[in-house]
PDB file of C-alpha atoms in Angstrom:
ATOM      1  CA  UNK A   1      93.939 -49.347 -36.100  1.00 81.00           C
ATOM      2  CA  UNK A   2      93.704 -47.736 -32.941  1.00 87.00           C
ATOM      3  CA  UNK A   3      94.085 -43.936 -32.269  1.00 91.00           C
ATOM      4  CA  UNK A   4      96.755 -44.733 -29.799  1.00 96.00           C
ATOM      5  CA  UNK A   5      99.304 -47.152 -30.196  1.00 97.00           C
ATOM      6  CA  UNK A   6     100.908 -50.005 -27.678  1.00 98.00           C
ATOM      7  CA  UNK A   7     103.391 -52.424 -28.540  1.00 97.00           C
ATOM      8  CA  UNK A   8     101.392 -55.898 -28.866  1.00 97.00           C
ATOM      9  CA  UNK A   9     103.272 -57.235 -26.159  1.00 97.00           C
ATOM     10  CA  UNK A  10     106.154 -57.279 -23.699  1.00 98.00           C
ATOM     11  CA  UNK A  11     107.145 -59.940 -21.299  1.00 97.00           C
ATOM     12  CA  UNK A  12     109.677 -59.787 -18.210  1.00 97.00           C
ATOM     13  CA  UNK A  13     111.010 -62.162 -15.599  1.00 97.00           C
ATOM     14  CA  UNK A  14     109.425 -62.371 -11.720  1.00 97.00           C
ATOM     15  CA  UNK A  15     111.458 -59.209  -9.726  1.00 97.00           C
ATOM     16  CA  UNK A  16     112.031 -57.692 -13.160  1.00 97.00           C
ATOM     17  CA  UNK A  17     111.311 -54.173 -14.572  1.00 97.00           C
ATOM     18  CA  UNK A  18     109.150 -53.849 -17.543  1.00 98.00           C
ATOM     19  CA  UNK A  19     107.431 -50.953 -19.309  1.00 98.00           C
ATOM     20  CA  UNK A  20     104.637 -50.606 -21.278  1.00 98.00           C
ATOM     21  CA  UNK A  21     104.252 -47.293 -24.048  1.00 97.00           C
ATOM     22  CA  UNK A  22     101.740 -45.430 -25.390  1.00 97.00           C
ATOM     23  CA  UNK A  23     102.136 -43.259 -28.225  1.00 96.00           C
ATOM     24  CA  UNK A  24      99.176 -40.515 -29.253  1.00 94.00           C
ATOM     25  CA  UNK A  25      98.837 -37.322 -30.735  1.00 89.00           C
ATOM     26  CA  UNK A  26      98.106 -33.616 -29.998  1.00 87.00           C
ATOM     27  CA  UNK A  27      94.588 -33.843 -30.535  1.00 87.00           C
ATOM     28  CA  UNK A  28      94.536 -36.507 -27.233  1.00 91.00           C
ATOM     29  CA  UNK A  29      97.397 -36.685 -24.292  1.00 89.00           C
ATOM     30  CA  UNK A  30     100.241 -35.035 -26.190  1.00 84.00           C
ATOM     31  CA  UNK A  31      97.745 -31.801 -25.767  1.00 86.00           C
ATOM     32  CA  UNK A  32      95.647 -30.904 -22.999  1.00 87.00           C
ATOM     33  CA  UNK A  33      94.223 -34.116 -21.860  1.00 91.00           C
ATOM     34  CA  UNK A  34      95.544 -36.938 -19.831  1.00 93.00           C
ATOM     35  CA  UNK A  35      96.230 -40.669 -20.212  1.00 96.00           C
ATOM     36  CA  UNK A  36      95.013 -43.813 -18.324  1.00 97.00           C
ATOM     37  CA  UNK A  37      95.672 -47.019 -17.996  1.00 98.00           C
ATOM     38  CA  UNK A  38      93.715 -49.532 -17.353  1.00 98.00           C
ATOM     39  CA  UNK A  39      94.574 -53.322 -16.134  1.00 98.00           C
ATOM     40  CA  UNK A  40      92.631 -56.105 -17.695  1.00 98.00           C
ATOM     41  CA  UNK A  41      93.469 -59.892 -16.045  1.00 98.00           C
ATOM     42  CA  UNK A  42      92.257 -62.838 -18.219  1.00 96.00           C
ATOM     43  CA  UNK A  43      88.496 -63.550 -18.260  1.00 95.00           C
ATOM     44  CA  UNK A  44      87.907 -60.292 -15.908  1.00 97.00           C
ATOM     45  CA  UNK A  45      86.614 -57.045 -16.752  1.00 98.00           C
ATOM     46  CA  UNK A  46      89.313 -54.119 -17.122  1.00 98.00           C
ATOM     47  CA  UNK A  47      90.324 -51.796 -13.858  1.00 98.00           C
ATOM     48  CA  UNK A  48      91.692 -48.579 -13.348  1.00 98.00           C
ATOM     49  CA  UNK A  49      95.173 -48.618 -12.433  1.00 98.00           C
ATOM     50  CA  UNK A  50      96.443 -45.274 -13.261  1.00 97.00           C
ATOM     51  CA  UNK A  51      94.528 -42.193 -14.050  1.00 96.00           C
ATOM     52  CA  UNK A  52      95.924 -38.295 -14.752  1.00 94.00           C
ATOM     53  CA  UNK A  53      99.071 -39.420 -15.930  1.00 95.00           C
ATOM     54  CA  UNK A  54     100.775 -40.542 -12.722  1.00 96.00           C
ATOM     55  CA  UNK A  55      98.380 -41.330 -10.110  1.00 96.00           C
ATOM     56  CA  UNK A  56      97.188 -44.533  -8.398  1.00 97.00           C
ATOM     57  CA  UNK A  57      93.639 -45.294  -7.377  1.00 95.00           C
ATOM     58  CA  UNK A  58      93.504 -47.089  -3.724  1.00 95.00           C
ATOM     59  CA  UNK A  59      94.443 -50.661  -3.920  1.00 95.00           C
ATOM     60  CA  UNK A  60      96.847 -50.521  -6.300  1.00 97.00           C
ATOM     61  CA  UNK A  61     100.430 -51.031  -5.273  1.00 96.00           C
ATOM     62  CA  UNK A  62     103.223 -48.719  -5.746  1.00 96.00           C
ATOM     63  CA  UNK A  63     104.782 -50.914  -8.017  1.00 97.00           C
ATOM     64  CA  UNK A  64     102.450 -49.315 -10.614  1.00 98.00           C
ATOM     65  CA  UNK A  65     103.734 -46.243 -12.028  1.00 98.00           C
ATOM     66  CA  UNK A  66     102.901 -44.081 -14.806  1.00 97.00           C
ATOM     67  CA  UNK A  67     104.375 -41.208 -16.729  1.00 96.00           C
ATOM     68  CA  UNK A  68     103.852 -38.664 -19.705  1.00 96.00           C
ATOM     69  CA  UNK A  69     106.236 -36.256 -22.059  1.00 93.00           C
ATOM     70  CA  UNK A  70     104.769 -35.233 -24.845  1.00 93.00           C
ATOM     71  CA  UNK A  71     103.159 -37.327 -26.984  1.00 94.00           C
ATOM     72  CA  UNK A  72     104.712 -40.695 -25.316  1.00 95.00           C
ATOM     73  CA  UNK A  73     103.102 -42.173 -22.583  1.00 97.00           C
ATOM     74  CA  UNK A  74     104.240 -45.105 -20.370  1.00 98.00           C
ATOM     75  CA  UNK A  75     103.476 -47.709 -17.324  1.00 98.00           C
ATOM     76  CA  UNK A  76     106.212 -49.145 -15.528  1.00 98.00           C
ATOM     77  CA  UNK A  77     105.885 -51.837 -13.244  1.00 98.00           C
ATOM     78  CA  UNK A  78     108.187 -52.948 -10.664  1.00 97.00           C
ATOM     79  CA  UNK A  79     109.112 -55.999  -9.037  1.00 97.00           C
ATOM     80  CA  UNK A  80     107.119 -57.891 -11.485  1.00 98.00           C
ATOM     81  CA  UNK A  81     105.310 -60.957 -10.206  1.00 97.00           C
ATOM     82  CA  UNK A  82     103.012 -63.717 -11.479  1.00 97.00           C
ATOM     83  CA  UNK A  83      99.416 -61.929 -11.133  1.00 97.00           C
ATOM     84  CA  UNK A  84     100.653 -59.099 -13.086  1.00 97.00           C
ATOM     85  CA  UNK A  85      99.939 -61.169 -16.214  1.00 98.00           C
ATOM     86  CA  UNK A  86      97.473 -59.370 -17.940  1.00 98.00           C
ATOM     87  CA  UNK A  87      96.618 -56.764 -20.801  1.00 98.00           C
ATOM     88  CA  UNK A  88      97.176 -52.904 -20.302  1.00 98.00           C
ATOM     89  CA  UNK A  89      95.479 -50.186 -22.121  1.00 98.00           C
ATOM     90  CA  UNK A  90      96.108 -46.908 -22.437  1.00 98.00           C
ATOM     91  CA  UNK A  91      92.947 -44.645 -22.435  1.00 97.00           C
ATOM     92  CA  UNK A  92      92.333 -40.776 -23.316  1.00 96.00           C
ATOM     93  CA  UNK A  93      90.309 -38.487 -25.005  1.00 94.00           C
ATOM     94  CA  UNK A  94      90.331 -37.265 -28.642  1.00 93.00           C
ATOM     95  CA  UNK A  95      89.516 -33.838 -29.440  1.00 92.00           C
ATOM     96  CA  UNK A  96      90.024 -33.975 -33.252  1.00 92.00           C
ATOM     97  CA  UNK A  97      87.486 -37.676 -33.091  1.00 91.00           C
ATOM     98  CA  UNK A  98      85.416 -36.104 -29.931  1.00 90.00           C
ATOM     99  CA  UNK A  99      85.621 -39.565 -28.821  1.00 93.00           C
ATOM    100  CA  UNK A 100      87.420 -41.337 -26.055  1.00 95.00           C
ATOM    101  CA  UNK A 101      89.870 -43.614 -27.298  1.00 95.00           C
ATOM    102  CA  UNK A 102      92.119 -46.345 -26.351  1.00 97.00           C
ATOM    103  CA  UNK A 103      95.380 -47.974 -27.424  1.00 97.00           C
ATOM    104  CA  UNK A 104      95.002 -51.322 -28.757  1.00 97.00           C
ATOM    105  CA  UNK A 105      96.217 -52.911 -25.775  1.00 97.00           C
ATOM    106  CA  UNK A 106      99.814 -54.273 -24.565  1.00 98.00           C
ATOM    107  CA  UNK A 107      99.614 -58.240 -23.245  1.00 98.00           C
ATOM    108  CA  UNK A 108     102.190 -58.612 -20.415  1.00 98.00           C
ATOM    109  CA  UNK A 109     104.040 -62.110 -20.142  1.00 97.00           C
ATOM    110  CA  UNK A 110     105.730 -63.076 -16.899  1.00 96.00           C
ATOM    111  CA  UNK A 111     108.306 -65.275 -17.861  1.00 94.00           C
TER     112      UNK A 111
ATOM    113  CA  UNK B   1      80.308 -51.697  -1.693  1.00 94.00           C
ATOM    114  CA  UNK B   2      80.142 -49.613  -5.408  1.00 96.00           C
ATOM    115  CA  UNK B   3      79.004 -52.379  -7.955  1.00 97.00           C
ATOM    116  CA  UNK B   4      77.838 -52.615 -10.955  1.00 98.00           C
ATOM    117  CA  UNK B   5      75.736 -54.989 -12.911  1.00 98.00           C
ATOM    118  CA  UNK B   6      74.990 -55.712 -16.121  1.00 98.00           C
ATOM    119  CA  UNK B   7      72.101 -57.614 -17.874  1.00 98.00           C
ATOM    120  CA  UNK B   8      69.872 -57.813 -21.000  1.00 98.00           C
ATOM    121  CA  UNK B   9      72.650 -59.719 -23.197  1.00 97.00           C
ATOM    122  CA  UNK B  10      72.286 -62.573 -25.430  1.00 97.00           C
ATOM    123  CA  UNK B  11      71.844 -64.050 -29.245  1.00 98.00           C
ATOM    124  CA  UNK B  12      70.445 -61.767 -31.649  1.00 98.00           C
ATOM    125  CA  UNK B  13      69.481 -62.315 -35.620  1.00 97.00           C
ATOM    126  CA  UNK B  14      70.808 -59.409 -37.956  1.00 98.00           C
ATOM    127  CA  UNK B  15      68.910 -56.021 -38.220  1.00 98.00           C
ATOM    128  CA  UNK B  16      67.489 -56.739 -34.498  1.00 98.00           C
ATOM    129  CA  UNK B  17      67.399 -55.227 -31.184  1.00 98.00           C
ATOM    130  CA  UNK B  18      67.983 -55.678 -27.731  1.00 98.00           C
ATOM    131  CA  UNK B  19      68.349 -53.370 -24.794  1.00 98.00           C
ATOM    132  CA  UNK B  20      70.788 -53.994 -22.247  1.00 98.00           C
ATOM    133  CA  UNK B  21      70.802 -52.201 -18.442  1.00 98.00           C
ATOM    134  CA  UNK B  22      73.112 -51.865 -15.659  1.00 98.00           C
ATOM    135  CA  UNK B  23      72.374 -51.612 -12.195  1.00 98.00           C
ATOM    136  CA  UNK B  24      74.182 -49.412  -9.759  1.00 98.00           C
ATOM    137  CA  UNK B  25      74.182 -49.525  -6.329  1.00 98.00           C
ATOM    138  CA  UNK B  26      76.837 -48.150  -3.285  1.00 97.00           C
ATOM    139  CA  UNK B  27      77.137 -44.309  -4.806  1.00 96.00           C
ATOM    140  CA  UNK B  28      74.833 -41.487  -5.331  1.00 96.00           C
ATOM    141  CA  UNK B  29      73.804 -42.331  -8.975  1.00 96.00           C
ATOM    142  CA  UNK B  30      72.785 -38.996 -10.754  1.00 95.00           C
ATOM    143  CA  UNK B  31      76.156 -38.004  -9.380  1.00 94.00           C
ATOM    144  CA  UNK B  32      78.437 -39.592 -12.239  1.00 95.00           C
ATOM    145  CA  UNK B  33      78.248 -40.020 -15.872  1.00 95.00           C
ATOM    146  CA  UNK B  34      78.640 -43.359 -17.178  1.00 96.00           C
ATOM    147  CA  UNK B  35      79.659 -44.859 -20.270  1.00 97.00           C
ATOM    148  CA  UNK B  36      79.151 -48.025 -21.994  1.00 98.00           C
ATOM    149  CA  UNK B  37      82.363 -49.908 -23.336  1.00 98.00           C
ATOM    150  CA  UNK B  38      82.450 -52.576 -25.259  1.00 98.00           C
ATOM    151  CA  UNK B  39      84.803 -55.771 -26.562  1.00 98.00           C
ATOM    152  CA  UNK B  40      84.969 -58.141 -29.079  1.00 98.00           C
ATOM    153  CA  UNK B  41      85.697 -61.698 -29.197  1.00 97.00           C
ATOM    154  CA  UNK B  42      89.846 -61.476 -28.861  1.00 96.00           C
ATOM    155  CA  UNK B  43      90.356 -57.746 -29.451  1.00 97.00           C
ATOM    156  CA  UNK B  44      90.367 -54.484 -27.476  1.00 97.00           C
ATOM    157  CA  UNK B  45      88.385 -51.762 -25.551  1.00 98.00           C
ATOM    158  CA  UNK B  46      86.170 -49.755 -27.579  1.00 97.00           C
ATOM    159  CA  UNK B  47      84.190 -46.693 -25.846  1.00 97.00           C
ATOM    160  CA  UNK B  48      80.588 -46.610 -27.428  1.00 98.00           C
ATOM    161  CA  UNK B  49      78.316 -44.268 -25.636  1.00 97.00           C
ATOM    162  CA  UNK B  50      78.637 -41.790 -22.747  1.00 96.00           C
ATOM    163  CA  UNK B  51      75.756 -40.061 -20.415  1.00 95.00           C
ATOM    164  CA  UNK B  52      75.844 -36.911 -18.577  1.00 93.00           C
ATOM    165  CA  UNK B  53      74.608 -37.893 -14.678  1.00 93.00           C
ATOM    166  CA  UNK B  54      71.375 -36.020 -15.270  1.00 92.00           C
ATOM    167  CA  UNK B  55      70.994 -37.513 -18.743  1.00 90.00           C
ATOM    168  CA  UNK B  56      70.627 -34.522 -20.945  1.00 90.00           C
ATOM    169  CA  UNK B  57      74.219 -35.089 -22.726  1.00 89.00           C
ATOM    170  CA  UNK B  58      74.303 -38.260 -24.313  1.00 95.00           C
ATOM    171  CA  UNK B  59      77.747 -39.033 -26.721  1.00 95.00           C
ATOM    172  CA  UNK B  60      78.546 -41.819 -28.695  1.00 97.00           C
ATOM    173  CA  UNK B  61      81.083 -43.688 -30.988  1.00 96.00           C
ATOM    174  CA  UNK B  62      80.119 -42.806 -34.984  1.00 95.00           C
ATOM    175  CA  UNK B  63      79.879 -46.860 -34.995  1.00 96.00           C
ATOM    176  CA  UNK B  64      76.759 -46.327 -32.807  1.00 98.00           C
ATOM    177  CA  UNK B  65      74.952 -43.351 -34.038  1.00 97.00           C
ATOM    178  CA  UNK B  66      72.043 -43.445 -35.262  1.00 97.00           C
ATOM    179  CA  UNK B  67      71.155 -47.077 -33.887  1.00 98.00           C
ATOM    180  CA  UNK B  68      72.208 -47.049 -30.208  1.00 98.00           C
ATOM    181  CA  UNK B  69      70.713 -44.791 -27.392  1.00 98.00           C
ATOM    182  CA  UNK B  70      71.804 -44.457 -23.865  1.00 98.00           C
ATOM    183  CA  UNK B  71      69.790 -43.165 -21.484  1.00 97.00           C
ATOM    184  CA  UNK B  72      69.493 -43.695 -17.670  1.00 97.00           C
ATOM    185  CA  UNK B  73      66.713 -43.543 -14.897  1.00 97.00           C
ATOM    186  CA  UNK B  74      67.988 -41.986 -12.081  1.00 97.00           C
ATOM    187  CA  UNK B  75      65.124 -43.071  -9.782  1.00 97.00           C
ATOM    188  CA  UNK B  76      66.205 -46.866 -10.122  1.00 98.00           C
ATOM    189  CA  UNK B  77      70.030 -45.886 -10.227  1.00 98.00           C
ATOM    190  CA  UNK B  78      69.960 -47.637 -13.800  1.00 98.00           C
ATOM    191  CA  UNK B  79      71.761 -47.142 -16.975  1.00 98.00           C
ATOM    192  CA  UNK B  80      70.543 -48.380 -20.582  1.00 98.00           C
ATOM    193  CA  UNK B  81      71.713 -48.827 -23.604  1.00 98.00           C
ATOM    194  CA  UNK B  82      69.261 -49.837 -26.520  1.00 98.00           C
ATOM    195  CA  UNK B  83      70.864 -51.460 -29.333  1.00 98.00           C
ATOM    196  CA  UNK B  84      68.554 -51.661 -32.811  1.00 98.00           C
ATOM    197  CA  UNK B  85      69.718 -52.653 -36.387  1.00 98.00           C
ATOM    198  CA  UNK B  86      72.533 -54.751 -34.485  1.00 98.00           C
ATOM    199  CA  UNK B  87      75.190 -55.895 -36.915  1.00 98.00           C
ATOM    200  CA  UNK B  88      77.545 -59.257 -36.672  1.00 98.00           C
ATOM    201  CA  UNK B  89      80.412 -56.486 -35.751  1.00 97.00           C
ATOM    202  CA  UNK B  90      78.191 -55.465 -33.017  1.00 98.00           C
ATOM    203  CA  UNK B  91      79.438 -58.899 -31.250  1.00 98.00           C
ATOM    204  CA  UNK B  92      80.946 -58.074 -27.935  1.00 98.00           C
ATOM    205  CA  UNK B  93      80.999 -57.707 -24.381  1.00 98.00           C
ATOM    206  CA  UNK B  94      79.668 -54.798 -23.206  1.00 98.00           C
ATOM    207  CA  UNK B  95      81.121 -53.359 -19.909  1.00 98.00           C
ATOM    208  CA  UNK B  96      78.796 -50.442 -18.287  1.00 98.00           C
ATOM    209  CA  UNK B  97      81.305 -47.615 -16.280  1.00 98.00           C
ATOM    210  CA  UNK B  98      80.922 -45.462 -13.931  1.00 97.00           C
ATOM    211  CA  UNK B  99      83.268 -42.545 -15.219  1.00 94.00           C
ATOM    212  CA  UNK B 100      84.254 -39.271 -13.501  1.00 90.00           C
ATOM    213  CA  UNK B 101      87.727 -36.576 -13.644  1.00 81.00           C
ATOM    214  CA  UNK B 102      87.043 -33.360 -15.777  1.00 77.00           C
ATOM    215  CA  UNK B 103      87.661 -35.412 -18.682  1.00 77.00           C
ATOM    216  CA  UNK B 104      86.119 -38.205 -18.199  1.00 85.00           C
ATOM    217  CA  UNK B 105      87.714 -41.206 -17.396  1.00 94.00           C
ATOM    218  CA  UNK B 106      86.308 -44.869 -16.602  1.00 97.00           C
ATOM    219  CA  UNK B 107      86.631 -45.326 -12.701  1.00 97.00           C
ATOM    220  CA  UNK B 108      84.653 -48.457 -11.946  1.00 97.00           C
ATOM    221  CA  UNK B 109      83.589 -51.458 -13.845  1.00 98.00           C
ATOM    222  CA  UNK B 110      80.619 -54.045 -13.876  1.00 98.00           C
ATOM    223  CA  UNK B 111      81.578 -57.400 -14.911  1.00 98.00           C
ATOM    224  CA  UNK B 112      79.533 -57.321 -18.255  1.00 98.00           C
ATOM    225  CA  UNK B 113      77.012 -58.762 -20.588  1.00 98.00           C
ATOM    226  CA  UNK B 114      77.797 -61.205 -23.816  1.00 98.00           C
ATOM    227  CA  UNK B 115      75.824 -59.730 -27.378  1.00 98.00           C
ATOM    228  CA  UNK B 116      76.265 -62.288 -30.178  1.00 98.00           C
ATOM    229  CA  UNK B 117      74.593 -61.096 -33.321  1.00 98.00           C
ATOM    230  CA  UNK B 118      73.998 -63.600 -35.410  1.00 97.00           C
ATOM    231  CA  UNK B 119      72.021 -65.659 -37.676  1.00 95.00           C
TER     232      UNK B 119
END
């Protein structure tokens, strides 16, 4: 069971709206450290797609958003399209574990 | 061009060993920690060891310690991880990173290398 928890999956039509959540505790991103996400297509290794909450590395499109309140986390993603198919994790680290931990992963379906 | 590459994987019996590297090229090495994360067959990311950029801080997961060691060699801008009394749950990809923010997070990714432990 993972320290931070994603719903197994989501799905969403091309165009659509969809948002992933992450849920932690006070010992990881509902305290003093951020959240991440990472993007992981099928039979690729994972990539950064949002790190400190709300930002975007270079390359990766505005339709990528991410936000934090509290000990909820979530990645929205806009104008869905095909090659957004892929799992999301959310990332952070644990202060009570002194680990770095992740969710147990979201896999996005485009309908 | 920042890449990184991963070797040293393959099919190991029970109780052995096996070291795996990663090479790193396009970025000042002993600039940026790096991690090691790994995946089973099917299931998700696990973090299993981190490394300070000069080496003397070395972390990892309590499902590591004890029979996993990173260390790196900043004079070939490479990163190792050697695995000993490998268990079947050991199976996985492992995925070397180059990590960085003030706490760290995992900013680039090599492609990875396939451990199967088993008899």
């Amino acid at each position: 069971q993972s320290v931070l928890t994603q719903p197994p999956s989501v799905s969403g039509a091309p165009g659509q709206r969809v948002t992933i959540s992450c849920t932690g505790t006070t010992s990881n991103f509902g305290g003093v450290y951020d959240v991440h996400w990472y993007q992981q297509l099928p039979g690729t290794a994972p990539r950064l797609l949002i790190y400190g909450n709300n930002n975007r590395p270079s390359g990766v499109p505005d339709r990528f958003s991410g936000s934090k309140s509290g000990t909820s986390a979530s990645l929205a993603i806009t104008g869905l399209q095909a090659e957004d198919e892929a799992d999301y994790y959310c990332q952070s680290y644990d202060n009570s574990l002194s680990t770095w931990v992740f969710g147990g992963g979201t896999k996005l379906t485009v309908l | 061009e920042v890449q990184l590459l991963e070797s040293g994987g393959g099919l190991v019996q029970p109780g052995g060993s096996l070291r795996l590297s990663c090479a790193a090229s396009g970025f000042t090495f002993i600039t940026y920690a790096m991690s090691w994360v790994r995946q089973a067959p099917g299931k998700g990311l696990e973090w299993v060891s981190s490394i300070s950029g000069t080496g003397v801080n070395p972390y990892y997961a309590d499902s590591v310690k004890g029979r996993f060691t990173i260390s790196r060699d900043n004079s070939r801008n490479t990163l190792y991880l050697q695995m000993t009394s490998l268990r079947a749950e050991d199976t996985a990809r492992y995925y070397c990173a180059r990590v960085t923010g003030s706490v760290w997070y995992f900013e680039i990714w090599g492609q990875g290398t396939l451990v199967t432990v088993s008899s």
